[in-house]
């Protein structure tokens, strides 16, 4: 520990030294600039052109200076200024274009009042801040409260920051737009002793700016010119608003409270709810947006139907995809798909079945045959996707259904949980087959009550059913002869990832010596390994727990949870069942022990393509 | 009743009815009501000898046991009273000089080991007349009432011995003992509570709400997430409806899952039992029908749904938890293991009263 601290201290010291040096240099340059501006207020046209030259020299100076020792700086102050000033008139007027721009700049400047200027400064400052945020997360928090919006005195601070940072970069343009009064104010503030925090902010801005200076040089110049035109005002407003919200204490409070209702163990799983209204207007394909909404609202649930819907949306996306002429088809399509997939991920994390399907599609897209036309390529991919859907989901389900039928004996009492499409199908088909009579226990759980859906389908076929909630499982388990469960995914280490509660049922079945059969198509097998339900899981809407789906009401004691700081409902979606609690996994390939997942995973990809 | 007192029979019927329809809820209130009823009998019933009184009490005990087979607490209170009557009678009956000798004997370990059914002191017939008996009994019962009254507080006082800081405790449903227990953990020990809501009544919400108001971090999970959560839980602390003679529990439905999951992850299961919840009754896992109570399924599968006509639905109230899944009981005075339950029972009730018939 001590060593560590020492190291940190040393590092700090190292960092501090160059900072101080730089700071002095920067302030010095500000002064030179202000002098320069005082003198050359009228010669705007020439100045514009001179700037580039001046900027270069300034930059050189800075670099030089930073190498030099501190003491030199004060002495050299005057010469530097002189140099800059000298350089300016030297540069000849070459092209009319920049001049024009400069004029525009000026005119727009005249039109807009002082405030706009300031806000323009703020825009710049904001941009600076953003860059800083990129460089070091902390910098932003130090920086952002600085540019206070309205009072003129405070307004100078952002100006200072901007000036400092921009000086060596490009934005000599600014100097044109800064009115005299402002300039005066600026010099005033400089005379005043600057507070520690301010200084630090300035330093940080400088440091960040310097690190970026080379890459951004060109960008900035262009941006600076563009910015002066009409959008400035609106942007400035935005920025102002941004700053206000950043500053306001309410935002910090809301942040705090959002942290409050998160369970410590699951903090990594909470995701920001994607605002679909905004996304709907964006450039995503409508099919993707619709699918995203369906995922987010849980209209499409169950890994099979989610996978189906995903494949269909991908098909539509590919059909409607038009490759830009200058791009390679496969690359362009791949990025298109990637963007869509990222959007879907935001709506709801992908199911394993979807991830596998996506992997397959990506392989298809990347297999390029240059002789084919784009239309042929599309057709080929779509055909393959259709085959995938048919083989991996449809045919696999049929095969599993057959295998399950073999395992059902006369007078069996089969317990199942929730509503797995695969189990539903298997049971209904086994019943329709007609040679065996069995009954089903449907176990259900709050908050989703998916089992009621299962119950509907089974009773429709005339299967005799019993219905209990999951906490009554030990009451019903002695009567059960087999447990049949669906799965969300099978992990490479043999663990079964499924609807939360599955593990519990397997555990109790195990304690009553009832065999547990898990049905899972191989397209849901995952490379992922996991040993607990915490690392990778999904958190559903906590408000679902508050609602009483059966009585259509709410639970009194939970309904105000958002206003009670220490109360947190948690709605987990999945859990992990260890292989020792599962007797057998029924796949379309064979009846396997859980531990054979890895074998299938290794063999499978070569078969698929 | 032997005394032929219709008044008391009516009173008892009223008590049974109140418990049945849920007018009196919670073990504490039920036992309190029964105790008041018995006090009434002692005070106002026409009895002369201990034997007569015991017959009346036993009769009442039998009636409540038959009427409310799942509410063992009522009969437990009657058993307790029988034991007290015996004690008081013996004390009065014993010649003064014998008293001290007997006391020293009772405490002897040697006696404890060698004692068997043959050399136990001969049964007295309790037919002798003692004028002081009524008063002594009432005094003694006052003590019992106090004990009952303080049972939750006494339990809660031990909280600091069982909860350390930064602990993650899982509990199920709502239990007054658990609520008081968790609330009396010293404030400087920050711990979190996970509450399985215990559907369909979801009384767990009540506990969560109450704990959250006392600034204890409470997380409500559906009953399906018990297993998923258990791997990170440090301790399971639950209440129970009653403790059976073998050390097993008759607890809220879902308790078996909790206890089994805890066993699976080697998490200690602590059960809070105020003394009056100990019952000298044996029941077994496979006797669900005799042991359980099946509630209305309206909240499980609403009657107005189409499927409800063709489907059998159950809403059992209790779970049997075998003693092997329980790590520790905490009573009003101290902690003990399931193996020790039989001993406590024999101290609390007279073996002759285990069976009221």
Short mmCIF file of N, CA and C in Angstrom, two decimals, chain A residues 531-588:
data_model
loop_
_atom_site.label_atom_id
_atom_site.label_comp_id
_atom_site.label_asym_id
_atom_site.label_seq_id
_atom_site.Cartn_x
_atom_site.Cartn_y
_atom_site.Cartn_z
N UNK A 531 -21.52 -19.96 -14.06
CA UNK A 531 -21.81 -20.82 -12.92
C UNK A 531 -22.81 -20.20 -11.95
N UNK A 532 -23.20 -18.97 -12.16
CA UNK A 532 -24.23 -18.41 -11.30
C UNK A 532 -25.21 -17.56 -12.11
N UNK A 533 -26.24 -17.13 -11.47
CA UNK A 533 -27.28 -16.39 -12.18
C UNK A 533 -27.05 -14.88 -12.13
N UNK A 534 -25.86 -14.48 -11.74
CA UNK A 534 -25.65 -13.06 -11.48
C UNK A 534 -24.88 -12.35 -12.60
N UNK A 535 -23.88 -13.05 -13.13
CA UNK A 535 -22.98 -12.39 -14.07
C UNK A 535 -23.73 -11.94 -15.32
N UNK A 536 -24.47 -12.88 -15.88
CA UNK A 536 -25.21 -12.55 -17.09
C UNK A 536 -26.66 -12.91 -16.84
N UNK A 537 -27.49 -11.93 -16.86
CA UNK A 537 -28.91 -12.16 -16.62
C UNK A 537 -29.64 -10.97 -17.21
N UNK A 538 -30.93 -10.95 -17.02
CA UNK A 538 -31.69 -9.81 -17.51
C UNK A 538 -32.63 -9.37 -16.41
N UNK A 539 -32.80 -8.07 -16.30
CA UNK A 539 -33.72 -7.58 -15.28
C UNK A 539 -34.97 -7.06 -15.96
N UNK A 540 -36.07 -7.62 -15.57
CA UNK A 540 -37.35 -7.21 -16.14
C UNK A 540 -37.88 -5.97 -15.44
N UNK A 541 -39.03 -5.55 -15.85
CA UNK A 541 -39.64 -4.36 -15.28
C UNK A 541 -40.02 -4.61 -13.82
N UNK A 542 -39.44 -3.85 -12.89
CA UNK A 542 -39.78 -4.07 -11.48
C UNK A 542 -41.24 -3.80 -11.18
N UNK A 543 -41.86 -2.95 -11.98
CA UNK A 543 -43.26 -2.64 -11.73
C UNK A 543 -44.18 -3.83 -11.97
N UNK A 544 -43.67 -4.82 -12.71
CA UNK A 544 -44.48 -6.01 -12.94
C UNK A 544 -44.78 -6.71 -11.62
N UNK A 545 -43.86 -6.60 -10.67
CA UNK A 545 -44.07 -7.24 -9.37
C UNK A 545 -45.16 -6.55 -8.58
N UNK A 546 -45.35 -5.29 -8.85
CA UNK A 546 -46.33 -4.51 -8.09
C UNK A 546 -47.74 -4.87 -8.54
N UNK A 547 -47.85 -5.21 -9.82
CA UNK A 547 -49.20 -5.51 -10.35
C UNK A 547 -49.63 -6.90 -9.96
N UNK A 548 -50.91 -7.02 -9.68
CA UNK A 548 -51.49 -8.33 -9.44
C UNK A 548 -52.23 -8.72 -10.70
N UNK A 549 -51.62 -9.58 -11.47
CA UNK A 549 -52.17 -9.88 -12.79
C UNK A 549 -53.53 -10.58 -12.68
N UNK A 550 -53.71 -11.35 -11.61
CA UNK A 550 -54.96 -12.10 -11.49
C UNK A 550 -56.14 -11.22 -11.11
N UNK A 551 -55.91 -10.29 -10.21
CA UNK A 551 -57.04 -9.46 -9.79
C UNK A 551 -57.04 -8.13 -10.52
N UNK A 552 -56.08 -7.95 -11.40
CA UNK A 552 -55.94 -6.71 -12.17
C UNK A 552 -55.71 -5.49 -11.28
N UNK A 553 -55.24 -5.72 -10.10
CA UNK A 553 -54.99 -4.62 -9.17
C UNK A 553 -53.51 -4.45 -8.91
N UNK A 554 -53.22 -3.73 -7.85
CA UNK A 554 -51.82 -3.60 -7.45
C UNK A 554 -51.69 -4.02 -5.98
N UNK A 555 -50.47 -4.31 -5.58
CA UNK A 555 -50.23 -4.69 -4.20
C UNK A 555 -49.98 -3.44 -3.37
N UNK A 556 -50.79 -3.30 -2.35
CA UNK A 556 -50.78 -2.10 -1.53
C UNK A 556 -49.38 -1.74 -1.02
N UNK A 557 -48.71 -2.75 -0.47
CA UNK A 557 -47.47 -2.45 0.25
C UNK A 557 -46.30 -2.16 -0.67
N UNK A 558 -46.47 -2.49 -1.93
CA UNK A 558 -45.35 -2.34 -2.84
C UNK A 558 -45.55 -1.18 -3.81
N UNK A 559 -46.77 -0.66 -3.87
CA UNK A 559 -47.08 0.24 -4.99
C UNK A 559 -46.28 1.55 -4.94
N UNK A 560 -45.88 1.97 -3.75
CA UNK A 560 -45.14 3.23 -3.65
C UNK A 560 -43.63 3.02 -3.60
N UNK A 561 -43.17 1.90 -4.10
CA UNK A 561 -41.76 1.57 -3.88
C UNK A 561 -40.80 2.64 -4.38
N UNK A 562 -41.23 3.36 -5.40
CA UNK A 562 -40.30 4.35 -5.95
C UNK A 562 -40.05 5.50 -4.98
N UNK A 563 -40.98 5.72 -4.08
CA UNK A 563 -40.80 6.81 -3.13
C UNK A 563 -40.18 6.33 -1.82
N UNK A 564 -40.01 5.04 -1.68
CA UNK A 564 -39.37 4.52 -0.46
C UNK A 564 -37.95 4.14 -0.81
N UNK A 565 -36.98 4.87 -0.29
CA UNK A 565 -35.60 4.70 -0.78
C UNK A 565 -35.02 3.31 -0.57
N UNK A 566 -35.42 2.60 0.48
CA UNK A 566 -34.74 1.33 0.76
C UNK A 566 -35.48 0.12 0.20
N UNK A 567 -36.53 0.37 -0.54
CA UNK A 567 -37.35 -0.74 -1.03
C UNK A 567 -37.10 -0.94 -2.52
N UNK A 568 -36.74 -2.16 -2.90
CA UNK A 568 -36.43 -2.44 -4.29
C UNK A 568 -37.05 -3.75 -4.73
N UNK A 569 -38.01 -3.71 -5.62
CA UNK A 569 -38.46 -4.97 -6.20
C UNK A 569 -37.49 -5.41 -7.29
N UNK A 570 -37.24 -6.69 -7.37
CA UNK A 570 -36.30 -7.19 -8.36
C UNK A 570 -36.98 -8.27 -9.19
N UNK A 571 -36.97 -8.08 -10.49
CA UNK A 571 -37.64 -9.01 -11.38
C UNK A 571 -36.60 -9.64 -12.31
N UNK A 572 -36.05 -10.75 -11.86
CA UNK A 572 -35.04 -11.43 -12.67
C UNK A 572 -35.72 -12.24 -13.77
N UNK A 573 -35.03 -12.39 -14.89
CA UNK A 573 -35.66 -13.15 -15.96
C UNK A 573 -35.16 -14.60 -16.03
N UNK A 574 -33.89 -14.80 -15.75
CA UNK A 574 -33.35 -16.14 -15.96
C UNK A 574 -32.66 -16.67 -14.70
N UNK A 575 -32.50 -17.96 -14.68
CA UNK A 575 -31.58 -18.53 -13.69
C UNK A 575 -30.81 -19.68 -14.33
N UNK A 576 -29.87 -20.19 -13.58
CA UNK A 576 -28.95 -21.19 -14.11
C UNK A 576 -29.14 -22.48 -13.31
N UNK A 577 -29.39 -23.56 -14.01
CA UNK A 577 -29.57 -24.84 -13.35
C UNK A 577 -28.30 -25.67 -13.53
N UNK A 578 -27.71 -26.13 -12.45
CA UNK A 578 -26.49 -26.94 -12.60
C UNK A 578 -26.80 -28.31 -13.19
N UNK A 579 -25.85 -28.88 -13.91
CA UNK A 579 -26.12 -30.14 -14.61
C UNK A 579 -26.50 -31.29 -13.69
N UNK A 580 -26.05 -31.25 -12.43
CA UNK A 580 -26.37 -32.38 -11.56
C UNK A 580 -27.86 -32.45 -11.20
N UNK A 581 -28.59 -31.37 -11.47
CA UNK A 581 -30.02 -31.39 -11.19
C UNK A 581 -30.85 -31.79 -12.42
N UNK A 582 -30.16 -31.99 -13.53
CA UNK A 582 -30.88 -32.32 -14.77
C UNK A 582 -30.56 -33.76 -15.14
N UNK A 583 -31.60 -34.54 -15.32
CA UNK A 583 -31.37 -35.95 -15.65
C UNK A 583 -30.91 -36.09 -17.09
N UNK A 584 -31.61 -35.42 -18.00
CA UNK A 584 -31.27 -35.59 -19.41
C UNK A 584 -31.68 -34.35 -20.20
N UNK A 585 -30.95 -34.10 -21.27
CA UNK A 585 -31.33 -33.02 -22.17
C UNK A 585 -31.84 -33.65 -23.46
N UNK A 586 -33.05 -33.27 -23.86
CA UNK A 586 -33.59 -33.80 -25.10
C UNK A 586 -33.28 -32.81 -26.21
N UNK A 587 -32.45 -33.22 -27.15
CA UNK A 587 -32.17 -32.36 -28.30
C UNK A 587 -32.64 -33.08 -29.56
N UNK A 588 -32.60 -32.39 -30.68
CA UNK A 588 -33.03 -33.04 -31.91
C UNK A 588 -32.03 -34.10 -32.35
#
